[in-house]
């Protein structure tokens, strides 16, 4: 007879095997290896200074509750690596660049969130130690940790917060350096890149062009280059110090005069071509004795009947003639 019944044996097996399986799954999900945070694959910012140093103010001004030191790569260590990979001193003018870490912390706040903050600044000091330029960069990050990777403050979650903040501080620092400290940024050969054209000592005409003039823009070189016009009457070779004169051709523009046009008036028309006036009748019109029947003013001469009292009686001779004519009829 078996010591335990079948259901009891199954329960005991599950109680023993299940915790081991859960522990094995949890161990597989939590990463144990984390890649080092390096930034040498990004472009390097060359500064016109002789030395570059890193100052860590977090040692003298720690943040209460900071757990960043527990991360696989602490934020302070990542910032030091960033300054080494991204910044370079490429001059011998005696100036100094100081990369100062003011804060690099991760806090585990209530609610299970992880809050990270990074504050840095870059000082440019003259050979005498006085500050010549200054730039700042600040980032913050709030992460809700993935509990499948362990506790909220597990190495995997702390690594994720650090990596996120470092990606953002790289972008912010480069922007501030190239805009705020543009006058101190040079190329790999030490030539300033913050200004378009630098001053240069020019030689005499005919001298060889110095090598540094190659940095001048093509447009500036085209403007400053002398322009010569070949003259068939001049010799093929000119003295080295002979001045070159460029003459602008003179263009004569003809003067345009407006013709005087005379418009004849009615009085200037010859008499032969003028219309003749209609003859004026001396007899009054039987229908319109006073003139035209319209309302417009007439320019014709009007003939009126004699006024009363001016008619003369016929003479005797005229009366006899009239009577004889009547008798004959």
Coordinates of N, CA and C in Angstrom, one line a residue, residues 127-282:
X127 N 44.4 82.1 -19.9 CA 45.7 81.7 -19.2 C 45.8 82.3 -17.8
X128 N 45.2 83.4 -17.5 CA 45.3 84.0 -16.2 C 44.3 83.4 -15.2
X129 N 43.4 82.5 -15.7 CA 42.4 81.8 -14.8 C 41.1 82.5 -14.8
X130 N 40.9 83.6 -15.5 CA 39.6 84.2 -15.5 C 38.7 83.5 -16.5
X131 N 37.4 83.5 -16.3 CA 36.4 82.9 -17.2 C 36.2 83.7 -18.4
X132 N 36.4 83.0 -19.6 CA 36.2 83.7 -20.9 C 34.9 83.3 -21.5
X133 N 34.3 82.1 -21.3 CA 33.1 81.6 -21.9 C 32.5 80.5 -21.0
X134 N 31.2 80.3 -21.2 CA 30.5 79.4 -20.3 C 29.3 78.8 -21.0
X135 N 29.0 77.5 -20.8 CA 27.8 76.8 -21.4 C 27.3 75.8 -20.4
X136 N 26.0 75.6 -20.4 CA 25.3 74.7 -19.5 C 24.4 73.7 -20.3
X137 N 24.2 72.5 -19.7 CA 23.3 71.5 -20.2 C 22.7 70.8 -19.1
X138 N 21.3 70.6 -19.2 CA 20.5 70.0 -18.1 C 19.5 69.0 -18.8
X139 N 19.4 67.8 -18.2 CA 18.3 66.9 -18.6 C 17.7 66.2 -17.4
X140 N 16.5 65.8 -17.5 CA 15.8 65.0 -16.5 C 15.1 63.9 -17.2
X141 N 14.8 62.8 -16.4 CA 14.2 61.6 -17.0 C 13.4 60.9 -15.9
X142 N 12.1 60.6 -16.2 CA 11.3 59.9 -15.3 C 10.9 58.6 -15.9
X143 N 11.2 57.4 -15.3 CA 10.9 56.1 -15.9 C 10.1 55.3 -15.0
X144 N 9.1 54.6 -15.5 CA 8.3 53.6 -14.8 C 9.0 52.3 -15.1
X145 N 9.7 51.8 -14.1 CA 10.5 50.6 -14.3 C 9.7 49.4 -14.7
X146 N 10.3 48.5 -15.5 CA 9.7 47.2 -15.9 C 10.0 46.2 -14.8
X147 N 8.9 45.8 -14.1 CA 9.0 44.9 -13.0 C 9.4 43.5 -13.4
X148 N 9.2 43.2 -14.7 CA 9.6 41.9 -15.2 C 11.2 41.8 -15.2
X149 N 11.9 42.9 -15.1 CA 13.3 42.9 -15.0 C 13.8 42.9 -13.5
X150 N 12.9 42.6 -12.6 CA 13.2 42.6 -11.2 C 12.6 43.8 -10.5
X151 N 13.1 44.2 -9.3 CA 12.6 45.3 -8.6 C 12.7 46.6 -9.3
X152 N 12.1 47.6 -8.8 CA 12.2 48.9 -9.5 C 13.6 49.5 -9.6
X153 N 14.4 49.2 -8.5 CA 15.7 49.7 -8.5 C 16.7 48.6 -8.8
X154 N 16.3 47.6 -9.7 CA 17.2 46.5 -10.1 C 18.3 47.1 -11.0
X155 N 19.4 46.4 -11.2 CA 20.5 46.9 -12.1 C 20.0 47.1 -13.5
X156 N 19.1 46.3 -14.0 CA 18.6 46.5 -15.4 C 17.8 47.8 -15.5
X157 N 17.0 48.1 -14.5 CA 16.2 49.4 -14.6 C 17.1 50.6 -14.4
X158 N 18.0 50.5 -13.5 CA 19.0 51.6 -13.3 C 19.8 51.9 -14.5
X159 N 20.2 50.8 -15.2 CA 21.0 50.9 -16.4 C 20.1 51.6 -17.5
X160 N 18.9 51.3 -17.6 CA 18.0 51.9 -18.6 C 17.8 53.4 -18.3
X161 N 17.7 53.8 -17.0 CA 17.6 55.3 -16.7 C 18.9 56.0 -17.1
X162 N 20.0 55.4 -16.7 CA 21.3 56.0 -17.0 C 21.5 56.2 -18.5
X163 N 21.2 55.1 -19.3 CA 21.4 55.2 -20.7 C 20.5 56.2 -21.4
X164 N 19.2 56.3 -20.9 CA 18.3 57.3 -21.5 C 18.8 58.7 -21.2
X165 N 19.2 59.0 -20.0 CA 19.7 60.4 -19.7 C 21.0 60.7 -20.5
X166 N 21.9 59.7 -20.7 CA 23.1 60.0 -21.4 C 22.9 60.3 -22.9
X167 N 21.9 59.6 -23.5 CA 21.6 59.9 -24.9 C 21.1 61.4 -25.0
X168 N 20.3 61.8 -24.1 CA 19.8 63.2 -24.1 C 20.8 64.2 -23.8
X169 N 21.7 64.0 -22.8 CA 22.7 65.0 -22.4 C 23.8 65.1 -23.6
X170 N 24.0 64.1 -24.3 CA 24.9 64.2 -25.5 C 24.4 65.2 -26.5
X171 N 23.1 65.1 -26.8 CA 22.5 66.0 -27.8 C 22.5 67.4 -27.2
X172 N 22.1 67.6 -26.0 CA 22.0 68.9 -25.4 C 23.4 69.6 -25.3
X173 N 24.4 68.8 -24.8 CA 25.7 69.4 -24.7 C 26.3 69.9 -26.0
X174 N 26.2 69.1 -27.0 CA 26.7 69.5 -28.3 C 26.0 70.7 -28.9
X175 N 24.7 70.8 -28.7 CA 24.0 72.0 -29.1 C 24.5 73.2 -28.4
X176 N 24.7 73.2 -27.1 CA 25.1 74.3 -26.3 C 26.6 74.7 -26.7
X177 N 27.4 73.7 -26.9 CA 28.8 74.0 -27.2 C 28.9 74.7 -28.6
X178 N 28.2 74.2 -29.6 CA 28.3 74.7 -31.0 C 27.6 76.0 -31.1
X179 N 26.7 76.4 -30.2 CA 26.0 77.7 -30.3 C 26.5 78.7 -29.3
X180 N 26.7 78.3 -28.1 CA 27.2 79.2 -27.1 C 28.7 79.4 -27.1
X181 N 29.4 78.4 -27.4 CA 30.9 78.4 -27.5 C 31.4 78.3 -28.9
X182 N 30.7 78.8 -29.9 CA 31.1 78.6 -31.3 C 32.4 79.3 -31.6
X183 N 32.8 80.4 -30.9 CA 34.1 81.0 -31.1 C 35.2 80.2 -30.6
X184 N 35.0 79.2 -29.8 CA 36.1 78.3 -29.2 C 36.1 77.0 -29.9
X185 N 35.3 76.7 -30.9 CA 35.3 75.4 -31.6 C 36.2 75.5 -32.8
X186 N 37.1 74.6 -32.9 CA 38.0 74.5 -34.1 C 37.9 73.1 -34.7
X187 N 38.6 73.0 -35.9 CA 38.6 71.7 -36.6 C 39.8 70.9 -36.0
X188 N 40.1 69.8 -36.6 CA 41.1 68.9 -36.1 C 42.5 69.6 -36.3
X189 N 42.6 70.5 -37.2 CA 43.9 71.2 -37.4 C 44.1 72.5 -36.6
X190 N 43.1 72.8 -35.8 CA 43.1 74.0 -35.0 C 42.6 75.3 -35.7
X191 N 42.0 75.2 -36.9 CA 41.4 76.3 -37.6 C 40.0 76.6 -37.0
X192 N 39.7 77.9 -36.6 CA 38.4 78.2 -36.0 C 37.3 77.9 -37.1
X193 N 36.2 77.3 -36.6 CA 35.1 77.1 -37.5 C 33.9 77.9 -37.1
X194 N 34.0 78.7 -36.0 CA 32.9 79.5 -35.6 C 32.7 80.8 -36.4
X195 N 33.7 81.3 -37.1 CA 33.7 82.5 -37.9 C 33.9 82.1 -39.4
X196 N 33.4 82.8 -40.3 CA 33.4 82.5 -41.7 C 34.8 82.7 -42.3
X197 N 35.4 83.9 -42.0 CA 36.7 84.3 -42.6 C 37.6 84.9 -41.5
X198 N 38.8 84.4 -41.4 CA 39.8 85.0 -40.5 C 40.7 85.9 -41.2
X199 N 41.3 86.8 -40.4 CA 42.3 87.8 -41.0 C 43.5 87.0 -41.5
X200 N 44.1 87.6 -42.6 CA 45.2 86.9 -43.2 C 46.2 88.0 -43.8
X201 N 47.5 87.8 -43.6 CA 48.5 88.7 -44.2 C 48.7 88.4 -45.7
X202 N 48.4 89.4 -46.5 CA 48.5 89.2 -48.0 C 49.9 89.7 -48.4
X203 N 50.5 88.9 -49.4 CA 51.8 89.3 -49.9 C 51.7 90.3 -51.1
X204 N 52.8 90.5 -51.7 CA 52.9 91.4 -52.9 C 52.3 90.7 -54.1
X205 N 51.9 91.5 -55.1 CA 51.5 90.9 -56.4 C 52.6 90.1 -57.0
X206 N 52.1 88.9 -57.4 CA 53.1 88.0 -58.0 C 53.6 86.9 -57.0
X207 N 53.5 87.2 -55.7 CA 54.0 86.2 -54.7 C 53.1 85.0 -54.7
X208 N 53.6 83.9 -54.2 CA 52.9 82.6 -54.1 C 51.8 82.8 -53.1
X209 N 50.7 82.1 -53.3 CA 49.5 82.2 -52.4 C 49.9 81.3 -51.2
X210 N 49.8 81.8 -49.9 CA 50.1 81.0 -48.8 C 49.1 79.8 -48.7
X211 N 49.5 78.8 -48.0 CA 48.6 77.6 -47.9 C 47.4 77.9 -47.1
X212 N 47.4 78.8 -46.1 CA 46.2 79.0 -45.3 C 45.1 79.7 -46.1
X213 N 45.4 80.3 -47.2 CA 44.4 80.9 -48.0 C 43.4 79.9 -48.6
X214 N 43.8 78.6 -48.6 CA 42.8 77.6 -49.1 C 41.6 77.6 -48.3
X215 N 41.6 78.0 -47.0 CA 40.4 78.0 -46.2 C 39.4 79.1 -46.5
X216 N 39.8 80.1 -47.4 CA 38.9 81.1 -47.7 C 37.8 80.6 -48.6
X217 N 36.6 81.1 -48.5 CA 35.5 80.6 -49.4 C 35.8 80.9 -50.8
X218 N 35.3 80.2 -51.7 CA 35.5 80.4 -53.1 C 35.0 81.7 -53.6
X219 N 33.9 82.1 -53.0 CA 33.3 83.4 -53.4 C 34.2 84.6 -53.0
X220 N 34.9 84.5 -51.8 CA 35.8 85.6 -51.4 C 37.0 85.6 -52.3
X221 N 37.5 84.4 -52.7 CA 38.7 84.4 -53.5 C 38.4 85.0 -54.9
X222 N 37.1 84.7 -55.4 CA 36.8 85.2 -56.7 C 36.6 86.7 -56.7
X223 N 36.2 87.3 -55.6 CA 36.1 88.8 -55.5 C 37.4 89.5 -55.4
X224 N 38.4 88.9 -54.6 CA 39.7 89.5 -54.4 C 40.6 89.2 -55.6
X225 N 40.3 88.3 -56.5 CA 41.3 88.0 -57.5 C 41.3 89.1 -58.5
X226 N 42.5 89.5 -59.0 CA 42.6 90.6 -60.0 C 42.1 90.2 -61.3
X227 N 41.4 91.2 -62.0 CA 40.9 90.9 -63.3 C 41.7 91.7 -64.3
X228 N 42.3 91.0 -65.3 CA 43.1 91.6 -66.3 C 42.5 91.5 -67.7
X229 N 42.6 92.5 -68.5 CA 42.1 92.5 -69.9 C 43.3 92.5 -70.8
X230 N 43.5 91.5 -71.7 CA 44.6 91.5 -72.6 C 44.6 92.7 -73.6
X231 N 45.7 93.4 -73.8 CA 45.9 94.5 -74.7 C 46.8 94.1 -75.8
X232 N 46.3 94.1 -77.0 CA 47.3 93.7 -78.1 C 48.4 94.6 -78.3
X233 N 48.3 95.9 -77.9 CA 49.4 96.8 -78.1 C 50.5 96.7 -77.0
X234 N 50.2 96.0 -75.9 CA 51.1 96.0 -74.7 C 52.0 94.7 -74.9
X235 N 53.2 94.7 -74.3 CA 54.0 93.5 -74.4 C 53.4 92.4 -73.6
X236 N 53.8 91.2 -74.0 CA 53.2 90.0 -73.4 C 53.5 89.8 -71.9
X237 N 54.6 90.4 -71.4 CA 55.0 90.3 -70.0 C 55.0 91.7 -69.4
X238 N 54.5 91.7 -68.2 CA 54.4 93.0 -67.4 C 55.3 92.9 -66.2
X239 N 55.9 94.0 -65.7 CA 56.6 93.9 -64.5 C 55.8 93.4 -63.3
X240 N 56.5 92.8 -62.3 CA 55.7 92.2 -61.2 C 55.0 93.2 -60.4
X241 N 55.5 94.4 -60.3 CA 54.8 95.5 -59.5 C 54.0 96.4 -60.3
X242 N 53.8 96.2 -61.6 CA 53.0 97.1 -62.4 C 51.6 97.0 -62.0
X243 N 50.9 98.2 -61.8 CA 49.5 98.1 -61.5 C 48.7 97.7 -62.7
X244 N 47.6 97.1 -62.4 CA 46.6 96.6 -63.5 C 45.4 97.5 -63.4
X245 N 45.0 98.1 -64.5 CA 43.9 99.0 -64.5 C 42.8 98.4 -65.4
X246 N 41.6 98.3 -64.9 CA 40.5 97.7 -65.7 C 39.6 98.9 -66.0
X247 N 39.4 99.2 -67.3 CA 38.6 100.3 -67.8 C 37.2 99.7 -68.2
X248 N 36.2 100.5 -67.8 CA 34.9 100.1 -68.2 C 34.5 100.8 -69.5
X249 N 34.1 100.0 -70.5 CA 33.8 100.7 -71.8 C 32.7 101.7 -71.7
X250 N 32.8 102.8 -72.4 CA 31.9 103.9 -72.4 C 30.8 103.6 -73.5
X251 N 29.6 103.7 -73.1 CA 28.4 103.4 -74.0 C 27.7 104.7 -74.2
X252 N 27.6 105.2 -75.4 CA 26.8 106.4 -75.7 C 25.4 106.0 -76.0
X253 N 24.5 106.7 -75.2 CA 23.1 106.5 -75.4 C 22.5 107.6 -76.2
X254 N 21.9 107.4 -77.4 CA 21.4 108.6 -78.2 C 20.2 109.2 -77.5
X255 N 20.2 110.6 -77.7 CA 19.1 111.3 -77.1 C 17.9 111.3 -78.0
X256 N 16.8 111.0 -77.5 CA 15.5 110.9 -78.2 C 14.7 112.1 -78.0
X257 N 14.4 112.9 -79.1 CA 13.6 114.1 -79.0 C 12.2 113.8 -79.5
X258 N 11.2 114.4 -78.8 CA 9.8 114.2 -79.2 C 9.5 115.2 -80.3
X259 N 8.9 114.7 -81.5 CA 8.6 115.7 -82.6 C 7.5 116.6 -82.2
X260 N 7.6 117.8 -82.7 CA 6.5 118.8 -82.4 C 5.4 118.7 -83.4
X261 N 4.3 118.3 -83.0 CA 3.2 118.1 -84.0 C 2.2 119.3 -83.8
X262 N 1.9 120.0 -84.9 CA 0.9 121.1 -84.8 C -0.4 120.7 -85.4
X263 N -1.4 120.9 -84.6 CA -2.8 120.5 -85.0 C -3.5 121.7 -85.5
X264 N -3.9 121.8 -86.8 CA -4.5 123.0 -87.3 C -5.9 123.2 -86.7
X265 N -6.2 124.5 -86.5 CA -7.5 124.9 -85.9 C -8.5 125.2 -87.1
X266 N -9.7 125.5 -86.7 CA -10.7 125.9 -87.7 C -10.4 127.1 -88.4
X267 N -9.7 128.1 -87.7 CA -9.3 129.4 -88.4 C -8.2 129.2 -89.3
X268 N -7.4 128.1 -89.2 CA -6.3 127.9 -90.1 C -6.7 127.2 -91.4
X269 N -8.0 126.8 -91.5 CA -8.4 126.1 -92.8 C -8.5 127.1 -93.9
X270 N -8.0 126.8 -95.1 CA -8.2 127.8 -96.2 C -9.6 128.1 -96.5
X271 N -9.8 129.3 -97.0 CA -11.2 129.7 -97.3 C -11.9 128.9 -98.3
X272 N -11.1 128.3 -99.3 CA -11.7 127.5 -100.3 C -12.3 126.2 -99.7
X273 N -11.7 125.8 -98.6 CA -12.2 124.5 -98.1 C -13.3 124.7 -97.0
X274 N -13.5 125.9 -96.6 CA -14.5 126.2 -95.6 C -15.9 126.1 -96.2
X275 N -16.9 125.6 -95.5 CA -18.2 125.5 -96.1 C -18.8 126.9 -96.2
X276 N -19.5 127.1 -97.3 CA -20.2 128.4 -97.5 C -21.5 128.5 -96.7
X277 N -21.8 129.7 -96.3 CA -23.0 129.9 -95.5 C -24.2 130.0 -96.5
X278 N -25.3 129.5 -96.0 CA -26.5 129.5 -96.9 C -27.0 131.0 -97.0
X279 N -27.4 131.4 -98.2 CA -27.9 132.8 -98.4 C -29.1 133.1 -97.6
X280 N -29.1 134.3 -97.1 CA -30.2 134.7 -96.2 C -31.2 135.5 -97.0
X281 N -32.4 135.0 -96.9 CA -33.5 135.7 -97.7 C -34.0 137.0 -97.0
X282 N -34.2 138.0 -97.8 CA -34.7 139.3 -97.2 C -36.2 139.3 -96.9

